[in-house]
Tab-separated table of N, CA, C and O in Angstrom:
chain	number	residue	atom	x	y	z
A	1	UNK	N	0.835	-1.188	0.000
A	1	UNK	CA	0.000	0.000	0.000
A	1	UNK	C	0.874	1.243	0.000
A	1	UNK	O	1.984	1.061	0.499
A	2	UNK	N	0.602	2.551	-0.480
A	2	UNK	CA	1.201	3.755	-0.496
A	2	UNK	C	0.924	4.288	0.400
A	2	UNK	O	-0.036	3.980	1.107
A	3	UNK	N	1.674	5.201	0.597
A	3	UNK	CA	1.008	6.504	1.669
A	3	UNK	C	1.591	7.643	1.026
A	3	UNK	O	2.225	7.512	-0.021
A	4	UNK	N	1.373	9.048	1.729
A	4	UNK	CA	1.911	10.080	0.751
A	4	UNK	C	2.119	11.009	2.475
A	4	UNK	O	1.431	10.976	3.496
A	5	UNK	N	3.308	11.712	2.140
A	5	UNK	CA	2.863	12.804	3.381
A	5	UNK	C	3.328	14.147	2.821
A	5	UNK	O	4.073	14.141	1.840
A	6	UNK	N	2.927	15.336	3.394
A	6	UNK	CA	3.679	16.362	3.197
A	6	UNK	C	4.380	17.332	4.535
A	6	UNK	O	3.742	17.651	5.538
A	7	UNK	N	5.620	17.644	4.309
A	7	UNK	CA	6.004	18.193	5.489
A	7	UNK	C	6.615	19.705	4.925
A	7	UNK	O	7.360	20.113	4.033
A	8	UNK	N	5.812	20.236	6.027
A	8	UNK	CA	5.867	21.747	5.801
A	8	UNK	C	6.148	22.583	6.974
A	8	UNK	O	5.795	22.268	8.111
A	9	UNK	N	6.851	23.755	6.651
A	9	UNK	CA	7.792	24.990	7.588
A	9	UNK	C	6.690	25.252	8.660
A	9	UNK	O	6.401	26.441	8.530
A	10	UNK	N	6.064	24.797	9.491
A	10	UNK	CA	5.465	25.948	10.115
A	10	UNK	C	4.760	27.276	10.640
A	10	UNK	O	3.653	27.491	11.135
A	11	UNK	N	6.141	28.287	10.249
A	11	UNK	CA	6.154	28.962	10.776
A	11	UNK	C	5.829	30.056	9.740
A	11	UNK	O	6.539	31.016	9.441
A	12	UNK	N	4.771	29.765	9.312
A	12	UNK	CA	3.923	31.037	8.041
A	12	UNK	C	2.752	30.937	8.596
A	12	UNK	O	2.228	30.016	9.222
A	13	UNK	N	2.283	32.285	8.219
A	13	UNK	CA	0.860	32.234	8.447
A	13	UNK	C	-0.251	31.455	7.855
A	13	UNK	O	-0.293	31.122	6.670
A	14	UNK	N	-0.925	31.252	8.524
A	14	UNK	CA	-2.304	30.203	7.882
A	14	UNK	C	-2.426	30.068	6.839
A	14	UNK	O	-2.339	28.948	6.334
A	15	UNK	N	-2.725	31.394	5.986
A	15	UNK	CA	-3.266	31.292	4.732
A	15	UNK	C	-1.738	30.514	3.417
A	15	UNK	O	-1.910	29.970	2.326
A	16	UNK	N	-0.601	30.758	4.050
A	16	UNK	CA	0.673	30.800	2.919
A	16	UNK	C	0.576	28.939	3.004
A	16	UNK	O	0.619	28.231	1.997
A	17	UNK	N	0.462	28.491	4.205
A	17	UNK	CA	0.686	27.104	5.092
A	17	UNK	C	-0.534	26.641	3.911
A	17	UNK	O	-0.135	25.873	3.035
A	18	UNK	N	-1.871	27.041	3.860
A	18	UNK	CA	-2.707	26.182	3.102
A	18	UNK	C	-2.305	26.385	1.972
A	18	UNK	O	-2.381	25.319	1.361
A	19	UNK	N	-1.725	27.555	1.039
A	19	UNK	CA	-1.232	27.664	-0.209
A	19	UNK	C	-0.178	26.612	-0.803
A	19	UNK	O	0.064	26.095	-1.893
A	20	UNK	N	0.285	26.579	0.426
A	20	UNK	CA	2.201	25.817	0.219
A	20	UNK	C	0.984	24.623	-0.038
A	20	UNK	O	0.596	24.269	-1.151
A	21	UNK	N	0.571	24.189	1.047
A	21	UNK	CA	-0.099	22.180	1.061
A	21	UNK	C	-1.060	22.102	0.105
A	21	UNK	O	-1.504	20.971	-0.091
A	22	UNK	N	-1.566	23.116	-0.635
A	22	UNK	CA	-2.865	22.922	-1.963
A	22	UNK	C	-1.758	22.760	-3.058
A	22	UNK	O	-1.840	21.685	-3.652
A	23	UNK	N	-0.768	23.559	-3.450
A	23	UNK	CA	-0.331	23.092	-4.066
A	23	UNK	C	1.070	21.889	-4.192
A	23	UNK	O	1.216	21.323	-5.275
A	24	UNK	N	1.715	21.675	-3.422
A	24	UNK	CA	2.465	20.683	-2.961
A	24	UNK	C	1.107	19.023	-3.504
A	24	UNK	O	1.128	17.982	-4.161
A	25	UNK	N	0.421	19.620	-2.884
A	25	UNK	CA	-1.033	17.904	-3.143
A	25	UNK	C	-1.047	18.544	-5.039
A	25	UNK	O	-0.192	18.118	-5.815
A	26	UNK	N	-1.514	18.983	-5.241
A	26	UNK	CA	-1.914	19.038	-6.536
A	26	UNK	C	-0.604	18.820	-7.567
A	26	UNK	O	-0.811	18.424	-8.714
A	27	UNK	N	0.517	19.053	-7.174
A	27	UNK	CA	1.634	18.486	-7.941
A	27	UNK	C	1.931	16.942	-7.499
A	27	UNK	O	1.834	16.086	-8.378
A	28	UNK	N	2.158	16.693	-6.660
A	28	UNK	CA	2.207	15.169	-5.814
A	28	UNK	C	1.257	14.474	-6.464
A	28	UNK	O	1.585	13.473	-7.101
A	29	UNK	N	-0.017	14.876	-6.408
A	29	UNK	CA	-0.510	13.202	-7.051
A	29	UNK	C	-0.624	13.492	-8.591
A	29	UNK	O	-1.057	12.470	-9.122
A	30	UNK	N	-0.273	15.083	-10.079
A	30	UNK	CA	-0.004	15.017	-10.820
A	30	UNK	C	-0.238	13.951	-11.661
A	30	UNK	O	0.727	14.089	-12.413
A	31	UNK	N	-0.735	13.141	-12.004
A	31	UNK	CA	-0.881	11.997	-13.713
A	31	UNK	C	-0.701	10.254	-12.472
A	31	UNK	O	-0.158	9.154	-12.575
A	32	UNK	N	-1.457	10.920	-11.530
A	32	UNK	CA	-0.820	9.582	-10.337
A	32	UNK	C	-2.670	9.401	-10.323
A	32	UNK	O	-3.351	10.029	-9.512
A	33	UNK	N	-3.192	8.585	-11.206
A	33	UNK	CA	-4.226	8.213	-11.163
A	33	UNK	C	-4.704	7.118	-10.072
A	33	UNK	O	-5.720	6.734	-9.493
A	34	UNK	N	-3.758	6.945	-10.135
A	34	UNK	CA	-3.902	5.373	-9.385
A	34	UNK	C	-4.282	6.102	-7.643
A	34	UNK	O	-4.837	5.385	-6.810
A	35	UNK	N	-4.102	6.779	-7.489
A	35	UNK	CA	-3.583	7.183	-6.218
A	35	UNK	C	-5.164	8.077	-5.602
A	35	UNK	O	-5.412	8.467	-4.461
A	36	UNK	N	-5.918	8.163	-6.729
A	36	UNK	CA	-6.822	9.895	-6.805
A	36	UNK	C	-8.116	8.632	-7.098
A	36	UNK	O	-7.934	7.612	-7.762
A	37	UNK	N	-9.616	9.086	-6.306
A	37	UNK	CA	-10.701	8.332	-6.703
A	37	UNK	C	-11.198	9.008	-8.115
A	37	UNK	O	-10.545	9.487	-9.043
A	38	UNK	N	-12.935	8.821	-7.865
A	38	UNK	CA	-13.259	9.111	-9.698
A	38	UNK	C	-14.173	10.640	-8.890
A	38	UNK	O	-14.148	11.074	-7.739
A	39	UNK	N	-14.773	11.013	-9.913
A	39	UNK	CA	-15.926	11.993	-9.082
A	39	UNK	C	-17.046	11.072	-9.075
A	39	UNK	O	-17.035	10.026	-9.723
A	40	UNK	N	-17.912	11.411	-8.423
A	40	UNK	CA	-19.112	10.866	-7.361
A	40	UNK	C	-20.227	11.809	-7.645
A	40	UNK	O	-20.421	12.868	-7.047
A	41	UNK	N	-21.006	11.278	-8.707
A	41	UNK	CA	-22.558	12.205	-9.215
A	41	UNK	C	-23.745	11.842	-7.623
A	41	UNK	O	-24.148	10.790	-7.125
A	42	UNK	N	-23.931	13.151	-7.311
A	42	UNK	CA	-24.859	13.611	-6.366
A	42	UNK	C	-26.295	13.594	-6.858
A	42	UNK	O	-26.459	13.042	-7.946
A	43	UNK	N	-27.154	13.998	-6.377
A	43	UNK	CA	-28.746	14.412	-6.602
A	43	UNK	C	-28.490	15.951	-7.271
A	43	UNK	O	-29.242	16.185	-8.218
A	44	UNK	N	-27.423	17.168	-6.877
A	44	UNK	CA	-27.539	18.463	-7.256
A	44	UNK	C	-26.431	18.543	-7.358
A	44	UNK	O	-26.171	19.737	-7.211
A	45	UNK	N	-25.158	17.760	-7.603
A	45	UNK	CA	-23.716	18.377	-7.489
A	45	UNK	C	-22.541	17.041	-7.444
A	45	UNK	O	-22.469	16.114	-6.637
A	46	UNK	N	-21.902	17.275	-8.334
A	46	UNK	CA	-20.597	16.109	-8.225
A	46	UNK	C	-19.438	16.552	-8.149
A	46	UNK	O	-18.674	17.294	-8.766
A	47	UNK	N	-19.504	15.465	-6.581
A	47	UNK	CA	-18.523	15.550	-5.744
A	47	UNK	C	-16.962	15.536	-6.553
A	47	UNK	O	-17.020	15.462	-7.780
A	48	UNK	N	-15.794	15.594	-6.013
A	48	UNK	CA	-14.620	15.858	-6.252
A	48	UNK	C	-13.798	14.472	-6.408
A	48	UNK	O	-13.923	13.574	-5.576
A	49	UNK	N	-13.004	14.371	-7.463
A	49	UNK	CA	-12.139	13.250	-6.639
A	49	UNK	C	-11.218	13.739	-5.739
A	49	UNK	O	-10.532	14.757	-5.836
A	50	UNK	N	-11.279	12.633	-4.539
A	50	UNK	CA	-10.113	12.709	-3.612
A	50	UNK	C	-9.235	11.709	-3.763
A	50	UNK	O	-9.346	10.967	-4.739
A	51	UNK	N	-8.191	11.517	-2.797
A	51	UNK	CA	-6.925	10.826	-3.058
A	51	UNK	C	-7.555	9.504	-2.336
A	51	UNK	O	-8.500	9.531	-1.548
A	52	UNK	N	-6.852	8.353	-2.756
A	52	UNK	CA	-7.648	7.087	-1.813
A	52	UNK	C	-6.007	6.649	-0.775
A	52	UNK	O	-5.701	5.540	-0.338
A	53	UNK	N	-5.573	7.381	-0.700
A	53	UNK	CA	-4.524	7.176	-0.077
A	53	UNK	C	-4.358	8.242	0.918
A	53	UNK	O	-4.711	9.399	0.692
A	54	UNK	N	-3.661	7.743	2.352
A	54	UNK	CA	-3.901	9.077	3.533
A	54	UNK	C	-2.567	9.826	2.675
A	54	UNK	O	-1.703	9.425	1.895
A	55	UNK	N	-2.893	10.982	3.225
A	55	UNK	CA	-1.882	12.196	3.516
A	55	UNK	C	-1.296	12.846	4.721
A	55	UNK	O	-2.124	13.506	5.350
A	56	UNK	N	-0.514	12.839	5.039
A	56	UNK	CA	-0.005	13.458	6.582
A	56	UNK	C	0.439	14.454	6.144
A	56	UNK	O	0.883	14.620	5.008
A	57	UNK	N	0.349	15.365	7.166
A	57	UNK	CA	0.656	16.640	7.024
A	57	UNK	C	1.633	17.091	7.940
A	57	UNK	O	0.986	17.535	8.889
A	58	UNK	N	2.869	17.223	8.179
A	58	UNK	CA	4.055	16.882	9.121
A	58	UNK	C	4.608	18.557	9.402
A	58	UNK	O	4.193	19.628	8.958
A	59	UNK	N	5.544	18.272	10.191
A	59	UNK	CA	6.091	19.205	10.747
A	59	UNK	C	7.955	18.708	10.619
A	59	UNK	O	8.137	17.565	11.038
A	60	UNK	N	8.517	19.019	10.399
A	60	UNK	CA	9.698	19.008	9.725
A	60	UNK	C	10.712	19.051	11.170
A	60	UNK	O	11.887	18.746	10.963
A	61	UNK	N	10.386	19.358	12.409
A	61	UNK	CA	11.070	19.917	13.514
A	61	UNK	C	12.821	19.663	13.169
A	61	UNK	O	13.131	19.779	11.983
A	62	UNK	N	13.503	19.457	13.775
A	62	UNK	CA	14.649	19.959	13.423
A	62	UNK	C	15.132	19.691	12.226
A	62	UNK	O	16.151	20.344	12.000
A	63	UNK	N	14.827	19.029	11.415
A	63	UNK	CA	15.333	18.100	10.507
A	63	UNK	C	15.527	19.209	9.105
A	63	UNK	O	14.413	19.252	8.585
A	64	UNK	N	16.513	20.118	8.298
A	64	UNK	CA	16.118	20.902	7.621
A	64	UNK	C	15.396	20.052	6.741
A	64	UNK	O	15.559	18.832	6.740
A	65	UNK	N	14.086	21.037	5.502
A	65	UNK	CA	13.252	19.976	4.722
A	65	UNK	C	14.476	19.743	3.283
A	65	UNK	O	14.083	18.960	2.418
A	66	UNK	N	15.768	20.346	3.078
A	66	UNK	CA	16.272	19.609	1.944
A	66	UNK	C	16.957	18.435	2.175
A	66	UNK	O	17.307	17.597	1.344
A	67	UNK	N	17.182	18.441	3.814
A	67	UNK	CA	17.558	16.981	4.377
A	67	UNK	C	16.683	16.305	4.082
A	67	UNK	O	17.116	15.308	3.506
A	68	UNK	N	15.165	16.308	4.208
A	68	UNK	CA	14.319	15.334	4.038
A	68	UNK	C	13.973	14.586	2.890
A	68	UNK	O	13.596	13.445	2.619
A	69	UNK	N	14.390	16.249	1.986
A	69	UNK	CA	13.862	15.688	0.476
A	69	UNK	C	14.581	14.989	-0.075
A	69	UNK	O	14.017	14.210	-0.844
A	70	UNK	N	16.206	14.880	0.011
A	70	UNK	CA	17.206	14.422	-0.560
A	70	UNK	C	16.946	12.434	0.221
A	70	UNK	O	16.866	11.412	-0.461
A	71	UNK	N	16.891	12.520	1.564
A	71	UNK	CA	16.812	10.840	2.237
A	71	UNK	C	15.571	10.493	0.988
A	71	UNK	O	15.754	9.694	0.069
A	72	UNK	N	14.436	11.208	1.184
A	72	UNK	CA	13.009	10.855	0.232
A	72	UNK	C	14.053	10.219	-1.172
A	72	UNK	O	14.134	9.060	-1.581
A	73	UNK	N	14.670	11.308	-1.607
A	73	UNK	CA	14.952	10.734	-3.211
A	73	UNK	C	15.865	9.570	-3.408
A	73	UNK	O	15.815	8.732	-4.308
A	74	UNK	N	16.986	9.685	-2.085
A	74	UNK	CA	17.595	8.677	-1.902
A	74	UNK	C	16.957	7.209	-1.770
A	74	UNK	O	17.332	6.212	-2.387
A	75	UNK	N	15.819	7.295	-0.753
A	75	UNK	CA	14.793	5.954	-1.117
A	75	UNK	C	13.928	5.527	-1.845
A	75	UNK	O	13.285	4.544	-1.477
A	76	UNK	N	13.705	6.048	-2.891
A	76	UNK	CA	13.500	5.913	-3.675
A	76	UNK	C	11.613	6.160	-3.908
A	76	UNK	O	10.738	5.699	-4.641
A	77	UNK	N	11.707	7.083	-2.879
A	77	UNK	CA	10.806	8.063	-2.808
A	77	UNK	C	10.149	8.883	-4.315
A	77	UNK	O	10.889	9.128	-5.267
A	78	UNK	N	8.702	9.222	-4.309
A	78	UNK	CA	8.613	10.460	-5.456
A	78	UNK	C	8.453	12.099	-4.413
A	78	UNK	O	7.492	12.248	-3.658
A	79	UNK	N	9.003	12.639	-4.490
A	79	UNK	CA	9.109	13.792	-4.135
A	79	UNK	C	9.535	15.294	-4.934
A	79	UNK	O	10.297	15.704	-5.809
A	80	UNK	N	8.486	15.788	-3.989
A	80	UNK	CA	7.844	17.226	-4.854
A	80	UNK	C	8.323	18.772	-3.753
A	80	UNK	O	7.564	18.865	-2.788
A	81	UNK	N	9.238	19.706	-3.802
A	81	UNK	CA	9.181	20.610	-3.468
A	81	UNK	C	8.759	21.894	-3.569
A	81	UNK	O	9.346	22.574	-4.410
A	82	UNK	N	7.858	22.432	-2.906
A	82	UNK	CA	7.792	24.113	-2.845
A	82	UNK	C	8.157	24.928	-2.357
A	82	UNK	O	8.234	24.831	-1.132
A	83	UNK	N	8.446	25.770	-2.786
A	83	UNK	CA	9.801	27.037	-2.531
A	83	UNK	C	9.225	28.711	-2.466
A	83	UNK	O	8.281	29.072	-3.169
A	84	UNK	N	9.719	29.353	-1.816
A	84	UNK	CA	9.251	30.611	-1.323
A	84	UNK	C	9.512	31.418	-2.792
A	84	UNK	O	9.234	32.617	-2.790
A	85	UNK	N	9.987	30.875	-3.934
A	85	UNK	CA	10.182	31.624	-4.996
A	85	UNK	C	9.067	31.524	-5.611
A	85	UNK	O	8.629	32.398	-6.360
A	86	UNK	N	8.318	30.106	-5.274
A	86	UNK	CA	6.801	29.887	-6.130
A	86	UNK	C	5.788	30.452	-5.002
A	86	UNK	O	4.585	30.344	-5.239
A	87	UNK	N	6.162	30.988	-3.911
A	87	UNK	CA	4.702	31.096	-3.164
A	87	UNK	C	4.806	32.813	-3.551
A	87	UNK	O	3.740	33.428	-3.558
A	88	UNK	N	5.701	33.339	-3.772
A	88	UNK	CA	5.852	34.962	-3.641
A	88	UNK	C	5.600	35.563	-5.090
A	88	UNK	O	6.038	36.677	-5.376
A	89	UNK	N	4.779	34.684	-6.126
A	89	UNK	CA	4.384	35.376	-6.940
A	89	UNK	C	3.404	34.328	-7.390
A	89	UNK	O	3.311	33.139	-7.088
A	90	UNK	N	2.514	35.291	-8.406
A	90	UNK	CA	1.173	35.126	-9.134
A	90	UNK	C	1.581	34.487	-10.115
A	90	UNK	O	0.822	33.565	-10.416
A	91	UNK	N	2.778	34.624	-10.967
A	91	UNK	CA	3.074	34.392	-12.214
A	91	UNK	C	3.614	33.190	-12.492
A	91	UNK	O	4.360	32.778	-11.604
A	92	UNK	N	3.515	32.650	-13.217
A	92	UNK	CA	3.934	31.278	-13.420
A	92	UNK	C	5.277	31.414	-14.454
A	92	UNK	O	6.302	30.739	-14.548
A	93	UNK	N	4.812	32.536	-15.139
A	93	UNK	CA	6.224	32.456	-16.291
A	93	UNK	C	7.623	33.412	-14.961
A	93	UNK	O	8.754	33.439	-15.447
A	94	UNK	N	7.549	33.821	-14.072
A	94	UNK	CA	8.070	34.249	-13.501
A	94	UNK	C	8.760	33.167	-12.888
A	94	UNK	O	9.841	32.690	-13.232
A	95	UNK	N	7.893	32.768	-11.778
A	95	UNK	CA	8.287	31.604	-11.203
A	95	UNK	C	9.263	30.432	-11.668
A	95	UNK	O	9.994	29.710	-10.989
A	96	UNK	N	9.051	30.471	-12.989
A	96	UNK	CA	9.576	29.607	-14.035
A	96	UNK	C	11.119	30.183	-13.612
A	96	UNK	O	12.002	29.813	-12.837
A	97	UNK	N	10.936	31.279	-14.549
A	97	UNK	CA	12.711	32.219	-14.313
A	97	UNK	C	13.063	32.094	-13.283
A	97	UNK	O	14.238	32.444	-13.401
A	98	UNK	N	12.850	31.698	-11.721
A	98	UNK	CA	13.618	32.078	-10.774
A	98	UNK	C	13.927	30.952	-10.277
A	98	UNK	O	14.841	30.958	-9.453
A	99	UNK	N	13.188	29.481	-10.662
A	99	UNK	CA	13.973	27.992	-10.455
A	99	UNK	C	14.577	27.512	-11.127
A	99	UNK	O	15.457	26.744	-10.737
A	100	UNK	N	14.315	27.814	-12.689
A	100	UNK	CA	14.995	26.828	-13.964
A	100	UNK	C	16.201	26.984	-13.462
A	100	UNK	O	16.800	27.944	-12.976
A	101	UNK	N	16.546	25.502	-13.726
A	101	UNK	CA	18.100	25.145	-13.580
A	101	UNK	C	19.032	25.434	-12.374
A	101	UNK	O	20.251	25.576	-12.282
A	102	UNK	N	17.867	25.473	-11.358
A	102	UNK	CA	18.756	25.742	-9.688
A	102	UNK	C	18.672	24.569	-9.190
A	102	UNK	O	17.780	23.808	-9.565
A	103	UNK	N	19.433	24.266	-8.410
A	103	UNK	CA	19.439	23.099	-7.440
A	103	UNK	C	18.665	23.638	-6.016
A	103	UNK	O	18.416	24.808	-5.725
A	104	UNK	N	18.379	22.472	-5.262
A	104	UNK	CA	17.751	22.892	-4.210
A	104	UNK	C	18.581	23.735	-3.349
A	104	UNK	O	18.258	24.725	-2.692
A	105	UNK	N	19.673	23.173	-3.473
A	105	UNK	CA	20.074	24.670	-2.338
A	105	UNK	C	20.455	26.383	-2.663
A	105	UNK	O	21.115	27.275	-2.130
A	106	UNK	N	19.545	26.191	-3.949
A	106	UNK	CA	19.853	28.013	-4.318
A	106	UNK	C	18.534	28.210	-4.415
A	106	UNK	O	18.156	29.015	-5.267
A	107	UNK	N	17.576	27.553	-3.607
A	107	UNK	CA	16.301	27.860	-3.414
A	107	UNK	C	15.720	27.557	-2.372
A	107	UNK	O	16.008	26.484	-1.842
A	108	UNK	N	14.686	28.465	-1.755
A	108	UNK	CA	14.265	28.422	-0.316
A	108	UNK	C	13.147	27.315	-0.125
A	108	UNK	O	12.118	27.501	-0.775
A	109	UNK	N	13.198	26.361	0.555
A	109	UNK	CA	12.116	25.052	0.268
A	109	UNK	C	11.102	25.551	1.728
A	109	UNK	O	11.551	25.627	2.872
A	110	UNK	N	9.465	25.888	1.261
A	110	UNK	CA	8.978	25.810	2.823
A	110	UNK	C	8.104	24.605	2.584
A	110	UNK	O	7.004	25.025	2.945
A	111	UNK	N	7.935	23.356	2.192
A	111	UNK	CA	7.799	22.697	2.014
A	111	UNK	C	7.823	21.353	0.984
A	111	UNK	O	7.943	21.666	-0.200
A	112	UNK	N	7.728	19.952	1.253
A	112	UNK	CA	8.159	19.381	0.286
A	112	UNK	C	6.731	18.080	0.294
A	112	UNK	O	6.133	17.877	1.350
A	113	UNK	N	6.334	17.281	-1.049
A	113	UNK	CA	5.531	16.309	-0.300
A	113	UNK	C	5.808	15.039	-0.902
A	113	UNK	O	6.249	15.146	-2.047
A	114	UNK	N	5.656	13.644	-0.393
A	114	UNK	CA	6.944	12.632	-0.748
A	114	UNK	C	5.076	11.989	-0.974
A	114	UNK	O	4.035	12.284	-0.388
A	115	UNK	N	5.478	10.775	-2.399
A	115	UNK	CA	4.365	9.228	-2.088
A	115	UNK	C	5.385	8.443	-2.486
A	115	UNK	O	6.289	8.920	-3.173
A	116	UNK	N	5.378	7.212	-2.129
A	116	UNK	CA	5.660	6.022	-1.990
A	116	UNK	C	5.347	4.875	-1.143
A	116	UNK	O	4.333	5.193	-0.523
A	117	UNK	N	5.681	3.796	-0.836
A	117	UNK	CA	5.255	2.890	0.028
A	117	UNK	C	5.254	2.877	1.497
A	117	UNK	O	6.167	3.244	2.237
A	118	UNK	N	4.377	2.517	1.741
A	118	UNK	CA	3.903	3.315	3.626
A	118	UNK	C	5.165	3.056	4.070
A	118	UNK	O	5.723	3.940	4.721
A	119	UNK	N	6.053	1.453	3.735
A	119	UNK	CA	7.010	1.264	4.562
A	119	UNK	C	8.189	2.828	4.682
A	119	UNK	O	8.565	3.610	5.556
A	120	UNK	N	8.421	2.575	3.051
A	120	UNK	CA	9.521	4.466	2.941
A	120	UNK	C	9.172	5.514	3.601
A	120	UNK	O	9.896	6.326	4.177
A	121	UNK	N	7.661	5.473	3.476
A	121	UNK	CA	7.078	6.979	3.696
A	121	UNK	C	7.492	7.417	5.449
A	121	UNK	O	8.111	8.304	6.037
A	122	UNK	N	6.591	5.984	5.838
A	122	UNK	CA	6.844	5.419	7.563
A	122	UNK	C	8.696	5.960	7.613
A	122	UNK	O	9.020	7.062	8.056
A	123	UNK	N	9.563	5.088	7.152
A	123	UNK	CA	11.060	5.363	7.669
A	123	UNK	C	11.448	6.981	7.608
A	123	UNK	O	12.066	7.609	8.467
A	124	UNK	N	10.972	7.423	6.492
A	124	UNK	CA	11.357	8.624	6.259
A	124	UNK	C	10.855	9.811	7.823
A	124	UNK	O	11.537	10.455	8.620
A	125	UNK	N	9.291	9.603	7.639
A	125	UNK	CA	8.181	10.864	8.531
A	125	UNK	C	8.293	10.111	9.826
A	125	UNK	O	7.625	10.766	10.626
A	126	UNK	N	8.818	9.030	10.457
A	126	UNK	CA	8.171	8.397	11.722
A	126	UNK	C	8.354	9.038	13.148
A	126	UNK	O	7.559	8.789	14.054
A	127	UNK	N	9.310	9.778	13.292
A	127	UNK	CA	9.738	10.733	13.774
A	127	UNK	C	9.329	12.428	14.171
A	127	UNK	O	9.582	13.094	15.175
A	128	UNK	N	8.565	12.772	12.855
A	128	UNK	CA	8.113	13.485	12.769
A	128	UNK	C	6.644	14.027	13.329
A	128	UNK	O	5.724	13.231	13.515
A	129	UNK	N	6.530	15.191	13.535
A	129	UNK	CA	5.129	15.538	14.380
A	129	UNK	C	4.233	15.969	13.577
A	129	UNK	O	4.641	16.667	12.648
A	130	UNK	N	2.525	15.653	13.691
A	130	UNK	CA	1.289	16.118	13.017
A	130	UNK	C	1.481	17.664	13.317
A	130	UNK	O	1.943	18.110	14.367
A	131	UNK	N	0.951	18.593	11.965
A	131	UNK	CA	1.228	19.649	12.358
A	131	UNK	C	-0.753	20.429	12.403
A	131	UNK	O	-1.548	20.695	11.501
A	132	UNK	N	-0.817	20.522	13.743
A	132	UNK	CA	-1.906	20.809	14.541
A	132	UNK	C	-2.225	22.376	14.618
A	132	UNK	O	-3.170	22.781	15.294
């Protein structure tokens, strides 16, 4: 079975924290059908697909998150980062210009979100705290 988690900075305000984790999920499960249900026809309205797989939503505590992302890729993890260069603008062709061709450490990561097999996911996050 899979699991997926995402672990994210904290220490932003509410609204940046749900921005970072809406899109972090919406790149993460990306062409990952397998992972996402179907939509669900209602009496007045059809429902959404959701993911059929949990998501955790973590807290990174000491651990920096390019430490995390790099063990993730090392195990052979799929992992997805977001960076304060994509949360601080509207623009996408912008955004574009200010990652192409950087490595993670010439970019600010406030979050990252890993799927793979509960066992990886488990070794990787087990440690880690629900972020409440």
């Amino acid at each position: 079975m899979n699991k997926s988690a995402i672990i994210i900075n904290p220490d932003q305000p509410t609204g940046l924290l749900a921005n970072a984790v809406a899109c972090i999920t919406s790149g993460l499960f990306l062409n990952g059908e397998e992972h996402v249900g179907e939509a669900i026809i209602g009496s007045d309205v059809t429902y959404i697909p959701i993911t059929k797989i949990p998501i955790l939503i973590l807290k990174p505590g000491n651990t920096p998150l390019i430490d995390l992302c790099q063990k993730a890729l090392q195990s052979g993890l799929k992992c997805m980062i977001f960076t304060r260069e994509a949360q601080s603008t509207t623009n996408y062709e912008e955004y574009i210009q200010r990652v192409k061709g950087k490595s993670m450490n010439e970019v600010t990561i406030v979050g990252l979100g890993v799927i793979g097999s509960e066992d990886k996911v488990n070794s990787l996050t087990g440690n880690l705290q629900m972020l409440r």
